[in-house]
PDB file of C-alpha atoms in Angstrom:
ATOM      1  CA  UNK E 137       0.000   0.000   0.000  1.00  0.00           C
ATOM      2  CA  UNK E 138       2.820   2.376   0.899  1.00  0.00           C
ATOM      3  CA  UNK E 139       4.559   1.734  -2.442  1.00  0.00           C
ATOM      4  CA  UNK E 140       1.273   2.269  -4.306  1.00  0.00           C
ATOM      5  CA  UNK E 141       0.754   5.650  -2.621  1.00  0.00           C
ATOM      6  CA  UNK E 142       4.332   6.605  -3.466  1.00  0.00           C
ATOM      7  CA  UNK E 143       3.719   5.756  -7.133  1.00  0.00           C
ATOM      8  CA  UNK E 144       0.484   7.767  -7.151  1.00  0.00           C
ATOM      9  CA  UNK E 145       2.316  10.705  -5.573  1.00  0.00           C
ATOM     10  CA  UNK E 146       5.136  10.536  -8.134  1.00  0.00           C
ATOM     11  CA  UNK E 147       2.713  10.318 -11.077  1.00  0.00           C
ATOM     12  CA  UNK E 148       0.630  13.188  -9.658  1.00  0.00           C
ATOM     13  CA  UNK E 149       3.683  15.398  -9.231  1.00  0.00           C
ATOM     14  CA  UNK E 150       4.876  14.576 -12.743  1.00  0.00           C
ATOM     15  CA  UNK E 151       1.441  15.507 -14.125  1.00  0.00           C
ATOM     16  CA  UNK E 152       1.440  18.814 -12.250  1.00  0.00           C
ATOM     17  CA  UNK E 153       4.950  19.534 -13.523  1.00  0.00           C
ATOM     18  CA  UNK E 154       3.888  18.865 -17.116  1.00  0.00           C
ATOM     19  CA  UNK E 155       0.845  21.127 -16.686  1.00  0.00           C
ATOM     20  CA  UNK E 156       3.047  23.913 -15.352  1.00  0.00           C
ATOM     21  CA  UNK E 157       5.332  23.945 -18.402  1.00  0.00           C
ATOM     22  CA  UNK E 158       2.831  22.945 -21.087  1.00  0.00           C
ATOM     23  CA  UNK E 159       2.751  24.870 -24.343  1.00  0.00           C
ATOM     24  CA  UNK E 160      -0.389  27.047 -24.218  1.00  0.00           C
ATOM     25  CA  UNK E 161      -3.019  27.665 -26.876  1.00  0.00           C
ATOM     26  CA  UNK E 162      -4.905  30.956 -26.973  1.00  0.00           C
ATOM     27  CA  UNK E 163      -8.646  30.565 -27.612  1.00  0.00           C
ATOM     28  CA  UNK E 164     -11.809  32.625 -27.525  1.00  0.00           C
ATOM     29  CA  UNK E 165     -13.022  30.851 -24.382  1.00  0.00           C
ATOM     30  CA  UNK E 166      -9.765  31.366 -22.502  1.00  0.00           C
ATOM     31  CA  UNK E 167      -8.599  34.808 -23.681  1.00  0.00           C
ATOM     32  CA  UNK E 168     -11.421  36.987 -25.049  1.00  0.00           C
ATOM     33  CA  UNK E 169     -12.751  39.705 -22.703  1.00  0.00           C
ATOM     34  CA  UNK E 170     -16.099  38.898 -21.082  1.00  0.00           C
ATOM     35  CA  UNK E 171     -18.658  41.343 -19.677  1.00  0.00           C
ATOM     36  CA  UNK E 172     -17.896  41.730 -15.986  1.00  0.00           C
ATOM     37  CA  UNK E 173     -14.109  41.333 -16.285  1.00  0.00           C
ATOM     38  CA  UNK E 174     -12.056  43.837 -14.294  1.00  0.00           C
ATOM     39  CA  UNK E 175      -8.380  44.589 -14.893  1.00  0.00           C
ATOM     40  CA  UNK E 176      -5.996  46.761 -12.894  1.00  0.00           C
ATOM     41  CA  UNK E 177      -3.244  47.866 -15.279  1.00  0.00           C
ATOM     42  CA  UNK E 178      -0.034  49.575 -14.208  1.00  0.00           C
ATOM     43  CA  UNK E 179       1.702  51.513 -17.006  1.00  0.00           C
ATOM     44  CA  UNK E 180       5.405  51.429 -16.365  1.00  0.00           C
ATOM     45  CA  UNK E 181       8.906  51.575 -17.798  1.00  0.00           C
ATOM     46  CA  UNK E 182      10.278  49.613 -20.741  1.00  0.00           C
ATOM     47  CA  UNK E 183      12.061  46.333 -20.006  1.00  0.00           C
ATOM     48  CA  UNK E 184      13.863  44.201 -22.580  1.00  0.00           C
ATOM     49  CA  UNK E 185      11.416  41.580 -23.931  1.00  0.00           C
ATOM     50  CA  UNK E 186      14.077  38.873 -23.977  1.00  0.00           C
ATOM     51  CA  UNK E 187      14.372  36.007 -26.432  1.00  0.00           C
ATOM     52  CA  UNK E 188      11.873  34.192 -28.626  1.00  0.00           C
ATOM     53  CA  UNK E 189      11.467  30.422 -28.553  1.00  0.00           C
ATOM     54  CA  UNK E 190       9.987  27.496 -26.678  1.00  0.00           C
ATOM     55  CA  UNK E 191      10.156  27.026 -22.894  1.00  0.00           C
ATOM     56  CA  UNK E 192      11.507  30.523 -22.254  1.00  0.00           C
ATOM     57  CA  UNK E 193      11.886  32.337 -18.927  1.00  0.00           C
ATOM     58  CA  UNK E 194      11.163  36.072 -19.232  1.00  0.00           C
ATOM     59  CA  UNK E 195      12.065  38.341 -16.333  1.00  0.00           C
ATOM     60  CA  UNK E 196      10.146  41.637 -16.344  1.00  0.00           C
ATOM     61  CA  UNK E 197      10.510  42.199 -12.598  1.00  0.00           C
ATOM     62  CA  UNK E 198      12.438  45.438 -13.225  1.00  0.00           C
ATOM     63  CA  UNK E 199       9.147  47.109 -14.174  1.00  0.00           C
ATOM     64  CA  UNK E 200       8.390  49.917 -11.756  1.00  0.00           C
ATOM     65  CA  UNK E 201       5.736  49.401  -9.073  1.00  0.00           C
ATOM     66  CA  UNK E 202       5.179  53.098  -8.370  1.00  0.00           C
ATOM     67  CA  UNK E 203       3.077  54.433 -11.310  1.00  0.00           C
ATOM     68  CA  UNK E 204      -0.639  54.825 -10.706  1.00  0.00           C
ATOM     69  CA  UNK E 205      -2.985  51.975 -11.603  1.00  0.00           C
ATOM     70  CA  UNK E 206      -5.720  52.333 -14.216  1.00  0.00           C
ATOM     71  CA  UNK E 207      -8.759  50.110 -13.724  1.00  0.00           C
ATOM     72  CA  UNK E 208     -10.623  48.701 -16.730  1.00  0.00           C
ATOM     73  CA  UNK E 209     -14.006  46.995 -16.817  1.00  0.00           C
ATOM     74  CA  UNK E 210     -15.595  44.952 -19.599  1.00  0.00           C
ATOM     75  CA  UNK E 211     -19.184  46.133 -20.136  1.00  0.00           C
ATOM     76  CA  UNK E 212     -22.031  45.622 -22.589  1.00  0.00           C
ATOM     77  CA  UNK E 213     -21.845  47.702 -25.757  1.00  0.00           C
ATOM     78  CA  UNK E 214     -25.396  48.961 -25.162  1.00  0.00           C
ATOM     79  CA  UNK E 215     -24.290  50.623 -21.917  1.00  0.00           C
ATOM     80  CA  UNK E 216     -21.668  52.802 -23.629  1.00  0.00           C
ATOM     81  CA  UNK E 217     -21.749  56.093 -25.570  1.00  0.00           C
ATOM     82  CA  UNK E 218     -21.990  55.792 -29.353  1.00  0.00           C
ATOM     83  CA  UNK E 219     -23.105  52.162 -29.064  1.00  0.00           C
ATOM     84  CA  UNK E 220     -25.048  52.498 -32.324  1.00  0.00           C
ATOM     85  CA  UNK E 221     -21.799  53.317 -34.141  1.00  0.00           C
ATOM     86  CA  UNK E 222     -20.452  49.827 -33.381  1.00  0.00           C
ATOM     87  CA  UNK E 223     -23.198  47.359 -34.370  1.00  0.00           C
ATOM     88  CA  UNK E 224     -20.719  44.493 -34.817  1.00  0.00           C
ATOM     89  CA  UNK E 225     -19.129  44.877 -31.367  1.00  0.00           C
ATOM     90  CA  UNK E 226     -20.279  42.552 -28.590  1.00  0.00           C
ATOM     91  CA  UNK E 227     -18.150  43.750 -25.643  1.00  0.00           C
ATOM     92  CA  UNK E 228     -16.466  47.015 -24.642  1.00  0.00           C
ATOM     93  CA  UNK E 229     -13.636  47.760 -22.216  1.00  0.00           C
ATOM     94  CA  UNK E 230     -13.822  51.102 -20.397  1.00  0.00           C
ATOM     95  CA  UNK E 231     -11.488  52.914 -18.018  1.00  0.00           C
ATOM     96  CA  UNK E 232     -14.029  55.200 -16.314  1.00  0.00           C
ATOM     97  CA  UNK E 233     -12.302  58.313 -17.703  1.00  0.00           C
ATOM     98  CA  UNK E 234     -13.890  58.491 -21.139  1.00  0.00           C
ATOM     99  CA  UNK E 235     -12.046  55.724 -23.000  1.00  0.00           C
ATOM    100  CA  UNK E 236     -13.992  52.827 -24.545  1.00  0.00           C
ATOM    101  CA  UNK E 237     -12.579  50.055 -26.729  1.00  0.00           C
ATOM    102  CA  UNK E 238     -15.110  48.118 -28.800  1.00  0.00           C
ATOM    103  CA  UNK E 239     -14.395  44.474 -29.614  1.00  0.00           C
ATOM    104  CA  UNK E 240     -16.041  41.778 -31.637  1.00  0.00           C
ATOM    105  CA  UNK E 241     -15.186  38.434 -30.052  1.00  0.00           C
ATOM    106  CA  UNK E 242     -15.893  35.055 -31.622  1.00  0.00           C
ATOM    107  CA  UNK E 243     -14.537  31.523 -31.721  1.00  0.00           C
ATOM    108  CA  UNK E 244     -12.314  32.542 -34.653  1.00  0.00           C
ATOM    109  CA  UNK E 245     -10.906  35.970 -33.747  1.00  0.00           C
ATOM    110  CA  UNK E 246     -10.625  39.012 -31.482  1.00  0.00           C
ATOM    111  CA  UNK E 247     -11.322  42.161 -33.542  1.00  0.00           C
ATOM    112  CA  UNK E 248     -10.959  45.845 -32.705  1.00  0.00           C
ATOM    113  CA  UNK E 249     -14.054  47.632 -34.036  1.00  0.00           C
ATOM    114  CA  UNK E 250     -13.304  51.079 -32.666  1.00  0.00           C
ATOM    115  CA  UNK E 251     -12.173  53.327 -29.830  1.00  0.00           C
ATOM    116  CA  UNK E 252     -13.546  56.390 -28.083  1.00  0.00           C
ATOM    117  CA  UNK E 253     -10.994  58.422 -26.151  1.00  0.00           C
ATOM    118  CA  UNK E 254     -12.307  61.688 -24.760  1.00  0.00           C
ATOM    119  CA  UNK E 255     -14.051  63.443 -27.647  1.00  0.00           C
ATOM    120  CA  UNK E 256     -12.182  61.575 -30.389  1.00  0.00           C
ATOM    121  CA  UNK E 257     -14.083  58.670 -31.954  1.00  0.00           C
ATOM    122  CA  UNK E 258     -12.240  56.043 -34.018  1.00  0.00           C
ATOM    123  CA  UNK E 259     -14.552  54.038 -36.280  1.00  0.00           C
ATOM    124  CA  UNK E 260     -13.152  51.038 -38.151  1.00  0.00           C
ATOM    125  CA  UNK E 261     -14.702  50.309 -41.534  1.00  0.00           C
ATOM    126  CA  UNK E 262     -12.223  47.420 -41.735  1.00  0.00           C
ATOM    127  CA  UNK E 263     -11.613  46.071 -38.196  1.00  0.00           C
ATOM    128  CA  UNK E 264      -8.143  45.255 -36.918  1.00  0.00           C
ATOM    129  CA  UNK E 265      -7.567  41.617 -35.988  1.00  0.00           C
ATOM    130  CA  UNK E 266      -5.768  41.375 -32.642  1.00  0.00           C
ATOM    131  CA  UNK E 267      -5.760  37.579 -32.385  1.00  0.00           C
ATOM    132  CA  UNK E 268      -6.891  34.648 -34.486  1.00  0.00           C
ATOM    133  CA  UNK E 269      -8.244  31.633 -32.580  1.00  0.00           C
ATOM    134  CA  UNK E 270      -6.989  29.092 -31.852  1.00  0.00           C
ATOM    135  CA  UNK E 271      -3.500  30.637 -31.739  1.00  0.00           C
ATOM    136  CA  UNK E 272      -0.489  28.389 -31.172  1.00  0.00           C
ATOM    137  CA  UNK E 273       3.267  28.805 -30.938  1.00  0.00           C
ATOM    138  CA  UNK E 274       4.801  29.823 -34.331  1.00  0.00           C
ATOM    139  CA  UNK E 275       1.367  30.815 -35.739  1.00  0.00           C
ATOM    140  CA  UNK E 276       1.454  34.146 -37.595  1.00  0.00           C
ATOM    141  CA  UNK E 277      -0.835  36.342 -39.684  1.00  0.00           C
ATOM    142  CA  UNK E 278      -0.970  39.804 -41.270  1.00  0.00           C
ATOM    143  CA  UNK E 279      -4.070  41.984 -41.336  1.00  0.00           C
ATOM    144  CA  UNK E 280      -4.791  45.201 -43.253  1.00  0.00           C
ATOM    145  CA  UNK E 281      -7.181  47.585 -41.475  1.00  0.00           C
ATOM    146  CA  UNK E 282      -8.417  51.175 -41.646  1.00  0.00           C
ATOM    147  CA  UNK E 283     -10.501  53.673 -39.709  1.00  0.00           C
ATOM    148  CA  UNK E 284     -11.539  57.324 -39.628  1.00  0.00           C
ATOM    149  CA  UNK E 285     -11.565  59.776 -36.736  1.00  0.00           C
ATOM    150  CA  UNK E 286     -12.481  63.424 -36.193  1.00  0.00           C
ATOM    151  CA  UNK E 287     -10.218  65.769 -34.275  1.00  0.00           C
ATOM    152  CA  UNK E 288     -10.594  69.565 -34.093  1.00  0.00           C
ATOM    153  CA  UNK E 289     -13.453  69.330 -36.620  1.00  0.00           C
ATOM    154  CA  UNK E 290     -11.157  67.682 -39.170  1.00  0.00           C
ATOM    155  CA  UNK E 291     -11.641  64.163 -40.493  1.00  0.00           C
ATOM    156  CA  UNK E 292      -8.555  61.976 -40.564  1.00  0.00           C
ATOM    157  CA  UNK E 293      -8.032  58.650 -42.296  1.00  0.00           C
ATOM    158  CA  UNK E 294      -5.848  55.975 -40.725  1.00  0.00           C
ATOM    159  CA  UNK E 295      -4.717  52.868 -42.602  1.00  0.00           C
ATOM    160  CA  UNK E 296      -2.246  50.223 -41.620  1.00  0.00           C
ATOM    161  CA  UNK E 297      -1.137  46.624 -41.433  1.00  0.00           C
ATOM    162  CA  UNK E 298      -0.595  44.481 -38.351  1.00  0.00           C
ATOM    163  CA  UNK E 299       1.634  41.426 -38.269  1.00  0.00           C
ATOM    164  CA  UNK E 300       1.018  39.138 -35.301  1.00  0.00           C
ATOM    165  CA  UNK E 301       3.266  36.189 -34.392  1.00  0.00           C
ATOM    166  CA  UNK E 302       3.254  33.786 -31.455  1.00  0.00           C
ATOM    167  CA  UNK E 303       7.034  33.794 -31.083  1.00  0.00           C
ATOM    168  CA  UNK E 304       7.515  32.072 -27.730  1.00  0.00           C
ATOM    169  CA  UNK E 305       6.039  30.358 -24.700  1.00  0.00           C
ATOM    170  CA  UNK E 306       7.161  29.672 -21.158  1.00  0.00           C
ATOM    171  CA  UNK E 307       7.223  31.527 -17.830  1.00  0.00           C
ATOM    172  CA  UNK E 308       7.062  35.277 -17.233  1.00  0.00           C
ATOM    173  CA  UNK E 309       7.817  37.189 -14.027  1.00  0.00           C
ATOM    174  CA  UNK E 310       6.380  40.660 -13.376  1.00  0.00           C
ATOM    175  CA  UNK E 311       6.137  42.638 -10.123  1.00  0.00           C
ATOM    176  CA  UNK E 312       2.722  40.943  -9.713  1.00  0.00           C
ATOM    177  CA  UNK E 313       4.231  37.431  -9.617  1.00  0.00           C
ATOM    178  CA  UNK E 314       5.530  34.542 -11.725  1.00  0.00           C
ATOM    179  CA  UNK E 315       3.194  32.895 -14.245  1.00  0.00           C
ATOM    180  CA  UNK E 316       3.624  29.628 -16.140  1.00  0.00           C
ATOM    181  CA  UNK E 317       1.926  28.471 -19.324  1.00  0.00           C
ATOM    182  CA  UNK E 318       2.297  31.880 -21.004  1.00  0.00           C
ATOM    183  CA  UNK E 319       2.388  32.686 -24.729  1.00  0.00           C
ATOM    184  CA  UNK E 320       4.358  35.668 -26.013  1.00  0.00           C
ATOM    185  CA  UNK E 321       2.859  37.456 -28.997  1.00  0.00           C
ATOM    186  CA  UNK E 322       4.897  39.842 -31.142  1.00  0.00           C
ATOM    187  CA  UNK E 323       2.759  42.606 -32.662  1.00  0.00           C
ATOM    188  CA  UNK E 324       4.100  44.942 -35.335  1.00  0.00           C
ATOM    189  CA  UNK E 325       1.728  47.714 -36.436  1.00  0.00           C
ATOM    190  CA  UNK E 326       2.708  49.993 -39.331  1.00  0.00           C
ATOM    191  CA  UNK E 327       0.197  52.692 -40.223  1.00  0.00           C
ATOM    192  CA  UNK E 328      -0.325  56.232 -41.521  1.00  0.00           C
ATOM    193  CA  UNK E 329      -2.642  59.137 -40.734  1.00  0.00           C
ATOM    194  CA  UNK E 330      -3.738  61.487 -43.499  1.00  0.00           C
ATOM    195  CA  UNK E 331      -6.236  64.308 -43.913  1.00  0.00           C
ATOM    196  CA  UNK E 332      -7.938  65.421 -47.113  1.00  0.00           C
ATOM    197  CA  UNK E 333      -8.493  68.975 -45.849  1.00  0.00           C
ATOM    198  CA  UNK E 334      -4.814  69.857 -46.146  1.00  0.00           C
ATOM    199  CA  UNK E 335      -1.542  68.061 -46.939  1.00  0.00           C
ATOM    200  CA  UNK E 336      -0.995  65.874 -43.883  1.00  0.00           C
ATOM    201  CA  UNK E 337       0.723  62.518 -43.603  1.00  0.00           C
ATOM    202  CA  UNK E 338       2.234  61.013 -40.467  1.00  0.00           C
ATOM    203  CA  UNK E 339       3.777  57.541 -40.334  1.00  0.00           C
ATOM    204  CA  UNK E 340       3.806  55.370 -37.223  1.00  0.00           C
ATOM    205  CA  UNK E 341       5.102  51.992 -36.146  1.00  0.00           C
ATOM    206  CA  UNK E 342       4.426  50.085 -32.960  1.00  0.00           C
ATOM    207  CA  UNK E 343       6.766  47.196 -32.128  1.00  0.00           C
ATOM    208  CA  UNK E 344       5.141  45.435 -29.180  1.00  0.00           C
ATOM    209  CA  UNK E 345       5.483  42.200 -27.202  1.00  0.00           C
ATOM    210  CA  UNK E 346       2.505  40.912 -25.215  1.00  0.00           C
ATOM    211  CA  UNK E 347       2.330  37.999 -22.777  1.00  0.00           C
ATOM    212  CA  UNK E 348      -0.973  36.094 -22.759  1.00  0.00           C
ATOM    213  CA  UNK E 349      -2.062  33.340 -20.399  1.00  0.00           C
ATOM    214  CA  UNK E 350      -5.078  31.058 -20.941  1.00  0.00           C
ATOM    215  CA  UNK E 351      -7.724  31.961 -18.388  1.00  0.00           C
ATOM    216  CA  UNK E 352      -6.690  35.629 -18.176  1.00  0.00           C
ATOM    217  CA  UNK E 353      -8.708  37.795 -20.573  1.00  0.00           C
ATOM    218  CA  UNK E 354      -6.123  40.559 -20.931  1.00  0.00           C
ATOM    219  CA  UNK E 355      -2.349  40.451 -21.568  1.00  0.00           C
ATOM    220  CA  UNK E 356      -0.427  39.835 -18.336  1.00  0.00           C
ATOM    221  CA  UNK E 357       2.274  42.248 -19.500  1.00  0.00           C
ATOM    222  CA  UNK E 358       3.509  44.152 -22.536  1.00  0.00           C
ATOM    223  CA  UNK E 359       6.430  46.285 -23.674  1.00  0.00           C
ATOM    224  CA  UNK E 360       6.539  48.444 -26.774  1.00  0.00           C
ATOM    225  CA  UNK E 361       8.649  50.771 -28.869  1.00  0.00           C
ATOM    226  CA  UNK E 362       6.495  53.363 -30.659  1.00  0.00           C
ATOM    227  CA  UNK E 363       7.938  55.445 -33.509  1.00  0.00           C
ATOM    228  CA  UNK E 364       6.409  58.649 -34.914  1.00  0.00           C
ATOM    229  CA  UNK E 365       8.579  60.070 -37.667  1.00  0.00           C
ATOM    230  CA  UNK E 366      11.972  60.282 -35.961  1.00  0.00           C
ATOM    231  CA  UNK E 367      10.608  60.262 -32.403  1.00  0.00           C
ATOM    232  CA  UNK E 368      10.717  56.998 -30.431  1.00  0.00           C
ATOM    233  CA  UNK E 369       8.795  56.281 -27.221  1.00  0.00           C
ATOM    234  CA  UNK E 370       9.295  53.150 -25.133  1.00  0.00           C
ATOM    235  CA  UNK E 371       7.034  51.939 -22.341  1.00  0.00           C
ATOM    236  CA  UNK E 372       5.479  48.907 -20.723  1.00  0.00           C
ATOM    237  CA  UNK E 373       2.591  47.693 -18.582  1.00  0.00           C
ATOM    238  CA  UNK E 374       1.531  44.756 -16.440  1.00  0.00           C
ATOM    239  CA  UNK E 375      -1.624  43.500 -14.776  1.00  0.00           C
ATOM    240  CA  UNK E 376      -1.653  44.134 -11.076  1.00  0.00           C
ATOM    241  CA  UNK E 377      -4.400  41.579 -10.375  1.00  0.00           C
ATOM    242  CA  UNK E 378      -3.688  38.381 -12.329  1.00  0.00           C
ATOM    243  CA  UNK E 379      -5.773  35.437 -11.052  1.00  0.00           C
ATOM    244  CA  UNK E 380      -3.960  32.136 -10.593  1.00  0.00           C
ATOM    245  CA  UNK E 381      -5.680  29.127 -12.157  1.00  0.00           C
ATOM    246  CA  UNK E 382      -6.602  26.068 -10.080  1.00  0.00           C
ATOM    247  CA  UNK E 383      -4.466  23.824 -12.322  1.00  0.00           C
ATOM    248  CA  UNK E 384      -1.338  25.574 -11.124  1.00  0.00           C
TER     249      UNK E 384
END
């Protein structure tokens, strides 16, 4: 009996170990935002994203813990301003300070349908695909998208292409803790703003790494390098309230 219990214990521990380092798959059920979700996000300093590849260990613990936290809540589209402008959206994330992001979530993809920030309304005639589902390590896709927005009574046109690649999986450490079974997604956005009212063209690129974990409906962390013309801004963020799954 004692030997049998020892074998059960060894097998159980081996199973838990395999679960802890298993290669994750991102899906609609495990990663799309759901009405009622709440996220506390801390915007912070840039930290090197580290290497791509399988079974990686990424250390983002050098991210600052002092910046203020912004709280986000996933709400119904009907409860938001300009809901009628986003008929295809089925969930919105708001920060309580006038910013709303409108998503269409489905078993096949997570799409950005539009954004309201203050008085500026971004409406996507061709939504931007954030993730395709299911999304596995080494999967990659490119998506062309466009939108219009009004600022200072002028209408601007934005068009771009996003390239999204699952370039690694493993364990990530942030000031909020250490998390296994994480997928790193490399996002490269290249886009341009123009205005027909006068000669105006501005080019942008956003080179961003995001760490996703099945069961958490928002990236656990991200770092980015954002270029406007010759100006480069670097920054990062991490979730301050990541829930730990029972399997871990």
